[in-house]
Amino acid sequence: MAKKTKKIAVYPGSFDPPTDGHLNIIERGAKLFDEVVVAIAVNSSKKPLLTIQERLDTLKVLLKKHRNVRLDFFENKLLVHYAREKKATAILRGLRTVQDYEYEFQMALANKQLAPEIETVFMMTDSGLSHLSSSLVKEILSLGGSGKNLVPPLVEKIVHQKFKK
Ligand code: ADP
């Protein structure tokens, strides 16, 4: 019998910081694919709140319970080239709003042209999470608001520490 190839998806993002919305997509993606690679995209033109190491350390703790989720980062390369390196056949992305749709549609078509063998798979946000983004979390936490129902307590702690500095 032919050996079954593992279905691997790359879930790329800034994760600055990781939110309940990201974790929801990862959890659901891990049920669909044999393996999900959560890949922090390092964008040198953006000034992030958390360093790559901080994001890796935090996500490592948050993703420990998933046996088929791996964690990584990539920089100075195209997402599709990175996905090929990881032998992924899918790019996993989340969709919240019409604005997300427009941006994601463009990216998905560009990626398809660059790497026709890789499919972009979209997951609709879950109820109660459609308003949730890393920038909203930063805004709320920077002004002393609570991170409840937005981010895990570990993320709330590290982001609060950052804003105190
Ligand atoms: P990027 O800068 O690449 O958009 P983000 O970390 O903001 O990185 O988001 C990574 C992915 O997670 C994107 O596909 C985004 O649409 C998705 N995502 C973020 N928050 C949510 C949410 N609340 N519900 C569903 N998808 C989400």
Coordinates of N, CA and C and ligand atoms in Angstrom, one line a residue:
M1 N 0.8 -1.2 0.0 CA 0.0 0.0 0.0 C 0.9 1.3 0.0
A2 N 0.5 2.3 -0.8 CA 1.3 3.5 -0.9 C 1.3 4.2 0.5
K3 N 2.5 4.8 0.8 CA 2.6 5.4 2.1 C 1.8 6.8 2.0
K4 N 1.1 7.0 3.1 CA 0.3 8.3 3.1 C 1.2 9.4 3.5
T5 N 1.1 10.5 2.6 CA 2.0 11.6 3.0 C 1.3 12.5 4.0
K6 N 2.1 13.0 4.9 CA 1.5 13.9 6.0 C 1.0 15.2 5.4
K7 N -0.2 15.6 5.8 CA -0.7 16.9 5.4 C -0.3 17.9 6.3
I8 N 0.6 18.8 5.8 CA 1.2 19.8 6.7 C 0.7 21.2 6.2
A9 N 0.3 22.0 7.2 CA -0.1 23.4 6.9 C 0.8 24.4 7.7
V10 N 1.1 25.5 7.0 CA 1.9 26.5 7.7 C 0.9 27.6 8.1
Y11 N 0.9 28.0 9.3 CA 0.0 29.1 9.8 C 0.9 30.3 10.1
P12 N 1.1 31.2 9.1 CA 2.0 32.4 9.3 C 1.3 33.5 9.9
G13 N 2.0 34.4 10.6 CA 1.4 35.6 11.2 C 2.5 36.3 12.0
S14 N 2.0 37.5 12.5 CA 3.0 38.3 13.3 C 2.9 37.9 14.7
F15 N 1.7 37.5 15.2 CA 1.5 37.0 16.6 C 2.1 38.0 17.6
D16 N 1.9 39.3 17.4 CA 2.5 40.3 18.2 C 1.4 41.1 18.9
P17 N 0.8 40.6 20.0 CA 1.1 39.3 20.6 C 0.1 38.3 20.1
P18 N 0.3 37.0 20.5 CA -0.7 35.9 20.2 C -2.0 36.2 21.0
T19 N -3.1 36.0 20.3 CA -4.4 36.3 20.9 C -5.3 35.0 21.0
D20 N -6.4 35.1 21.7 CA -7.4 34.0 21.7 C -7.8 33.6 20.2
G21 N -7.8 34.6 19.4 CA -8.2 34.4 18.0 C -7.2 33.5 17.3
H22 N -5.9 33.8 17.4 CA -4.9 32.9 16.9 C -5.0 31.5 17.4
L23 N -5.1 31.4 18.7 CA -5.2 30.1 19.3 C -6.3 29.3 18.9
N24 N -7.5 29.9 18.6 CA -8.7 29.3 18.1 C -8.4 28.7 16.7
I25 N -7.7 29.5 15.9 CA -7.4 29.0 14.5 C -6.5 27.8 14.6
I26 N -5.5 27.9 15.5 CA -4.5 26.8 15.6 C -5.1 25.5 16.1
E27 N -6.0 25.7 17.1 CA -6.7 24.5 17.7 C -7.5 23.8 16.6
R28 N -8.3 24.6 15.8 CA -9.1 24.0 14.8 C -8.3 23.4 13.6
G29 N -7.2 24.1 13.3 CA -6.4 23.7 12.2 C -5.7 22.4 12.6
A30 N -5.3 22.2 13.8 CA -4.7 21.0 14.3 C -5.6 19.8 14.2
K31 N -6.9 20.0 14.1 CA -7.8 18.9 13.9 C -8.0 18.5 12.4
L32 N -7.7 19.5 11.6 CA -7.8 19.2 10.1 C -6.6 18.7 9.4
F33 N -5.4 19.1 10.0 CA -4.1 18.7 9.3 C -3.3 17.8 10.2
D34 N -2.5 17.0 9.6 CA -1.6 16.1 10.4 C -0.6 16.9 11.2
E35 N -0.2 18.0 10.6 CA 0.7 18.9 11.3 C 0.5 20.4 11.0
V36 N 0.5 21.2 12.0 CA 0.4 22.7 11.7 C 1.7 23.3 12.2
V37 N 2.4 24.1 11.3 CA 3.6 24.8 11.7 C 3.2 26.3 11.9
V38 N 3.2 26.7 13.1 CA 2.9 28.1 13.5 C 4.2 28.9 13.2
A39 N 4.2 29.8 12.2 CA 5.4 30.4 11.8 C 5.3 31.9 12.0
I40 N 6.2 32.4 12.8 CA 6.2 33.9 13.1 C 6.9 34.5 11.9
A41 N 6.2 35.4 11.2 CA 6.9 36.1 10.0 C 7.6 37.3 10.6
V42 N 8.9 37.3 10.4 CA 9.6 38.5 10.9 C 9.6 39.6 9.8
N43 N 9.0 40.7 10.2 CA 8.9 41.8 9.2 C 9.8 43.0 9.7
S44 N 10.9 43.2 9.1 CA 11.9 44.2 9.6 C 11.4 45.6 9.4
S45 N 10.3 45.8 8.6 CA 9.8 47.1 8.4 C 8.8 47.5 9.5
K46 N 8.3 46.5 10.3 CA 7.4 46.8 11.4 C 8.1 46.9 12.7
K47 N 7.7 47.8 13.6 CA 8.3 47.9 14.9 C 7.4 47.1 15.9
P48 N 7.9 45.8 16.2 CA 7.0 45.0 17.0 C 7.0 45.4 18.5
L49 N 6.0 45.0 19.2 CA 6.0 45.2 20.7 C 6.8 44.1 21.3
L50 N 6.6 42.8 20.9 CA 7.3 41.7 21.5 C 8.5 41.3 20.6
T51 N 9.6 40.9 21.1 CA 10.7 40.4 20.3 C 10.3 39.0 19.8
I52 N 11.1 38.6 18.8 CA 10.8 37.2 18.2 C 10.9 36.2 19.4
Q53 N 12.0 36.4 20.2 CA 12.2 35.4 21.3 C 11.1 35.4 22.2
E54 N 10.5 36.6 22.5 CA 9.4 36.6 23.5 C 8.1 35.9 22.9
R55 N 7.9 36.2 21.6 CA 6.8 35.5 20.9 C 7.0 34.0 20.9
L56 N 8.2 33.6 20.6 CA 8.5 32.1 20.5 C 8.3 31.5 21.9
D57 N 8.8 32.2 23.0 CA 8.7 31.6 24.3 C 7.3 31.5 24.8
T58 N 6.5 32.6 24.5 CA 5.1 32.6 24.9 C 4.3 31.5 24.1
L59 N 4.5 31.5 22.8 CA 3.7 30.5 22.0 C 4.1 29.0 22.4
K60 N 5.4 28.9 22.7 CA 5.9 27.5 23.1 C 5.0 27.0 24.3
V61 N 4.8 27.8 25.3 CA 4.1 27.4 26.5 C 2.6 27.2 26.1
L62 N 2.0 28.1 25.3 CA 0.6 28.0 24.9 C 0.3 26.8 24.0
L63 N 1.3 26.4 23.2 CA 1.0 25.3 22.3 C 1.5 24.0 22.7
K64 N 2.0 23.9 23.9 CA 2.6 22.7 24.5 C 1.6 21.5 24.4
K65 N 0.4 21.8 24.6 CA -0.6 20.7 24.7 C -1.0 20.0 23.3
H66 N -0.6 20.7 22.3 CA -0.9 20.2 20.9 C 0.3 19.3 20.4
R67 N 0.0 18.1 20.2 CA 1.1 17.2 19.8 C 1.5 17.4 18.4
N68 N 0.6 17.9 17.5 CA 0.9 18.0 16.1 C 1.1 19.5 15.7
V69 N 1.4 20.3 16.6 CA 1.7 21.7 16.3 C 3.2 22.1 16.6
R70 N 3.8 22.6 15.5 CA 5.2 23.0 15.7 C 5.3 24.5 15.6
L71 N 6.4 25.0 16.1 CA 6.6 26.4 16.2 C 7.9 26.8 15.5
D72 N 7.9 27.9 14.8 CA 9.1 28.3 14.0 C 9.0 29.8 13.7
F73 N 10.0 30.3 13.0 CA 9.9 31.7 12.5 C 10.7 31.8 11.2
F74 N 10.4 32.7 10.4 CA 11.1 32.9 9.1 C 11.3 34.3 8.8
E75 N 12.4 34.7 8.1 CA 12.6 36.1 7.7 C 13.3 36.1 6.4
N76 N 13.2 37.2 5.7 CA 13.9 37.4 4.4 C 13.6 36.4 3.4
K77 N 12.4 35.8 3.5 CA 12.0 34.9 2.4 C 10.5 34.9 2.2
L78 N 10.2 34.5 1.0 CA 8.7 34.5 0.6 C 8.1 33.4 1.4
L79 N 6.8 33.6 1.8 CA 6.0 32.6 2.5 C 6.0 31.3 1.8
V80 N 5.7 31.4 0.5 CA 5.6 30.1 -0.3 C 6.9 29.3 -0.3
H81 N 8.0 30.0 -0.3 CA 9.3 29.3 -0.3 C 9.6 28.7 1.0
Y82 N 9.2 29.4 2.1 CA 9.2 28.8 3.4 C 8.3 27.6 3.5
A83 N 7.1 27.7 3.0 CA 6.1 26.6 3.1 C 6.7 25.4 2.3
R84 N 7.3 25.6 1.2 CA 7.9 24.5 0.4 C 9.0 23.8 1.2
E85 N 9.8 24.6 1.9 CA 10.9 24.1 2.7 C 10.3 23.1 3.8
K86 N 9.2 23.5 4.3 CA 8.5 22.7 5.4 C 7.7 21.6 4.8
K87 N 7.7 21.4 3.5 CA 6.9 20.4 2.8 C 5.4 20.5 3.1
A88 N 5.0 21.8 3.2 CA 3.6 22.1 3.5 C 2.8 22.1 2.2
T89 N 1.6 21.6 2.2 CA 0.7 21.7 1.0 C -0.4 22.8 1.2
A90 N -0.4 23.4 2.4 CA -1.4 24.4 2.7 C -0.9 25.5 3.5
I91 N -1.4 26.7 3.2 CA -1.2 27.9 4.1 C -2.5 28.1 4.8
L92 N -2.5 28.2 6.1 CA -3.7 28.4 6.9 C -3.8 29.8 7.3
R93 N -5.0 30.4 7.0 CA -5.2 31.8 7.4 C -6.6 31.9 8.0
G94 N -6.8 33.0 8.9 CA -8.1 33.2 9.5 C -8.8 34.4 8.8
L95 N -10.1 34.4 8.8 CA -10.9 35.5 8.2 C -11.8 36.1 9.2
R96 N -11.8 37.4 9.4 CA -12.7 38.0 10.3 C -13.7 38.9 9.6
T97 N -13.1 39.8 8.8 CA -14.0 40.9 8.3 C -13.8 41.0 6.8
V98 N -14.6 41.9 6.2 CA -14.4 42.2 4.8 C -13.0 42.7 4.4
Q99 N -12.5 43.5 5.4 CA -11.2 44.0 5.2 C -10.1 42.9 5.1
D100 N -10.3 41.9 6.0 CA -9.4 40.7 5.9 C -9.5 40.1 4.6
Y101 N -10.8 39.9 4.1 CA -11.1 39.2 2.9 C -10.3 39.9 1.7
E102 N -10.4 41.2 1.6 CA -9.7 41.8 0.5 C -8.2 41.6 0.5
Y103 N -7.6 41.7 1.6 CA -6.2 41.6 1.7 C -5.8 40.1 1.5
E104 N -6.5 39.2 2.1 CA -6.2 37.8 2.0 C -6.4 37.3 0.6
F105 N -7.5 37.8 -0.1 CA -7.8 37.4 -1.4 C -6.5 37.7 -2.3
Q106 N -6.0 38.9 -2.2 CA -4.9 39.3 -3.0 C -3.6 38.4 -2.7
M107 N -3.4 38.2 -1.4 CA -2.2 37.4 -1.0 C -2.4 36.0 -1.5
A108 N -3.6 35.4 -1.4 CA -3.8 34.0 -1.8 C -3.6 33.9 -3.3
L109 N -4.0 34.9 -4.1 CA -3.9 34.8 -5.5 C -2.4 34.9 -5.9
A110 N -1.7 35.8 -5.2 CA -0.3 36.0 -5.5 C 0.5 34.7 -5.1
N111 N 0.2 34.2 -4.0 CA 0.9 32.9 -3.6 C 0.6 31.8 -4.5
K112 N -0.6 31.7 -5.0 CA -1.0 30.6 -5.9 C -0.2 30.7 -7.2
Q113 N 0.0 32.0 -7.6 CA 0.7 32.2 -8.9 C 2.2 31.8 -8.7
L114 N 2.7 32.1 -7.5 CA 4.1 31.7 -7.2 C 4.3 30.2 -6.9
A115 N 3.3 29.6 -6.3 CA 3.4 28.2 -5.9 C 2.1 27.5 -6.1
P116 N 1.8 27.1 -7.4 CA 0.4 26.6 -7.6 C 0.1 25.3 -6.8
E117 N 1.1 24.6 -6.3 CA 0.8 23.4 -5.6 C 0.4 23.6 -4.2
I118 N 0.5 24.9 -3.7 CA 0.2 25.2 -2.3 C -1.2 25.9 -2.3
E119 N -2.1 25.3 -1.5 CA -3.4 25.9 -1.4 C -3.5 26.8 -0.1
T120 N -4.2 27.9 -0.2 CA -4.4 28.7 1.0 C -5.8 28.3 1.5
V121 N -5.8 27.9 2.7 CA -7.1 27.4 3.4 C -7.5 28.5 4.4
F122 N -8.8 28.9 4.3 CA -9.3 30.0 5.2 C -10.2 29.4 6.2
M123 N -10.1 29.8 7.4 CA -11.0 29.4 8.5 C -11.7 30.7 9.0
M124 N -13.0 30.6 9.0 CA -13.8 31.7 9.5 C -13.6 31.9 11.0
T125 N -13.5 33.1 11.4 CA -13.4 33.3 12.9 C -14.6 32.7 13.6
D126 N -14.3 32.3 14.9 CA -15.4 31.7 15.7 C -16.2 32.9 16.3
S127 N -17.4 32.5 16.8 CA -18.3 33.5 17.3 C -17.6 34.2 18.5
G128 N -17.7 35.4 18.7 CA -17.1 36.2 19.8 C -15.7 36.5 19.6
L129 N -15.1 36.2 18.4 CA -13.7 36.5 18.2 C -13.5 37.4 17.0
S130 N -14.5 37.8 16.4 CA -14.4 38.5 15.1 C -13.8 39.8 15.2
H131 N -13.9 40.4 16.4 CA -13.4 41.8 16.6 C -11.9 41.7 17.1
L132 N -11.4 40.5 17.4 CA -10.2 40.4 18.1 C -8.9 40.4 17.2
S133 N -8.0 41.4 17.4 CA -6.8 41.5 16.7 C -5.7 41.8 17.6
S134 N -4.4 41.6 17.2 CA -3.3 41.9 18.1 C -3.3 43.5 18.3
S135 N -3.6 44.3 17.3 CA -3.5 45.7 17.6 C -4.6 46.2 18.6
L136 N -5.8 45.6 18.5 CA -6.8 45.9 19.5 C -6.3 45.6 20.9
V137 N -5.7 44.4 21.0 CA -5.2 43.9 22.3 C -4.2 44.9 22.9
K138 N -3.3 45.3 22.0 CA -2.2 46.3 22.4 C -2.8 47.6 22.9
E139 N -3.8 48.0 22.2 CA -4.4 49.3 22.6 C -5.1 49.2 23.9
I140 N -5.9 48.1 24.1 CA -6.6 47.9 25.4 C -5.6 47.8 26.6
L141 N -4.6 46.9 26.4 CA -3.6 46.6 27.5 C -2.7 47.8 27.7
S142 N -2.4 48.6 26.7 CA -1.5 49.8 26.9 C -2.2 50.8 27.8
L143 N -3.6 50.8 27.8 CA -4.3 51.8 28.6 C -4.9 51.2 29.9
G144 N -4.3 50.0 30.3 CA -4.6 49.4 31.5 C -5.9 48.6 31.6
G145 N -6.4 48.3 30.4 CA -7.6 47.4 30.3 C -7.3 45.9 30.6
S146 N -8.3 45.2 30.8 CA -8.1 43.7 31.1 C -8.0 42.9 29.8
G147 N -7.2 41.9 29.8 CA -7.0 41.0 28.7 C -8.0 39.8 28.7
K148 N -8.9 39.8 29.6 CA -9.9 38.7 29.7 C -10.7 38.5 28.4
N149 N -10.8 37.3 28.0 CA -11.4 37.0 26.7 C -10.8 37.5 25.5
L150 N -9.6 38.0 25.6 CA -8.8 38.5 24.5 C -7.5 37.7 24.3
V151 N -6.8 37.6 25.4 CA -5.5 36.9 25.4 C -5.4 36.0 26.6
P152 N -4.6 34.9 26.5 CA -4.3 34.1 27.7 C -3.6 34.9 28.8
P153 N -3.8 34.6 30.1 CA -3.2 35.3 31.2 C -1.7 35.5 31.0
L154 N -1.0 34.5 30.4 CA 0.5 34.6 30.2 C 0.8 35.8 29.3
V155 N 0.0 35.9 28.2 CA 0.2 37.0 27.3 C -0.1 38.4 27.9
E156 N -1.2 38.4 28.7 CA -1.5 39.6 29.3 C -0.4 40.1 30.2
K157 N 0.2 39.2 30.9 CA 1.3 39.5 31.9 C 2.5 40.1 31.1
I158 N 2.9 39.4 30.1 CA 4.1 39.9 29.4 C 3.9 41.2 28.7
V159 N 2.7 41.4 28.1 CA 2.4 42.7 27.5 C 2.3 43.8 28.5
H160 N 1.7 43.6 29.6 CA 1.6 44.6 30.7 C 3.0 45.0 31.1
Q161 N 3.9 44.0 31.3 CA 5.3 44.3 31.7 C 5.9 45.2 30.7
K162 N 5.7 44.9 29.4 CA 6.3 45.7 28.3 C 5.8 47.2 28.4
F163 N 4.6 47.3 28.6 CA 4.0 48.7 28.7 C 4.5 49.5 29.9
K164 N 4.8 48.7 31.0 CA 5.3 49.4 32.2 C 6.7 49.9 32.0
K165 N 7.5 49.3 31.1 CA 8.9 49.7 30.9 C 9.0 51.1 30.3
Ligands
ADP1 P1 -0.6 39.1 9.8 O1 0.2 40.3 10.1 O2 0.2 38.1 8.9 O3 -2.0 39.3 9.4 P2 -1.6 38.3 12.4 O4 -0.8 37.8 13.5 O5 -2.3 39.6 12.6 O6 -0.6 38.3 11.2 O7 -2.7 37.3 11.9 C1 -2.3 36.0 11.5 C2 -3.6 35.3 10.9 O8 -4.5 35.0 12.0 C3 -4.3 36.1 9.9 O9 -4.8 35.1 8.9 C4 -5.5 36.7 10.6 O10 -6.6 36.9 9.8 C5 -5.8 35.5 11.6 N1 -6.5 36.0 12.8 C6 -6.0 36.9 13.7 N2 -7.0 37.1 14.6 C7 -8.1 36.3 14.3 C8 -9.4 36.1 14.9 N3 -9.8 36.8 15.9 N4 -10.2 35.2 14.2 C9 -9.8 34.6 13.1 N5 -8.6 34.8 12.5 C10 -7.7 35.6 13.1

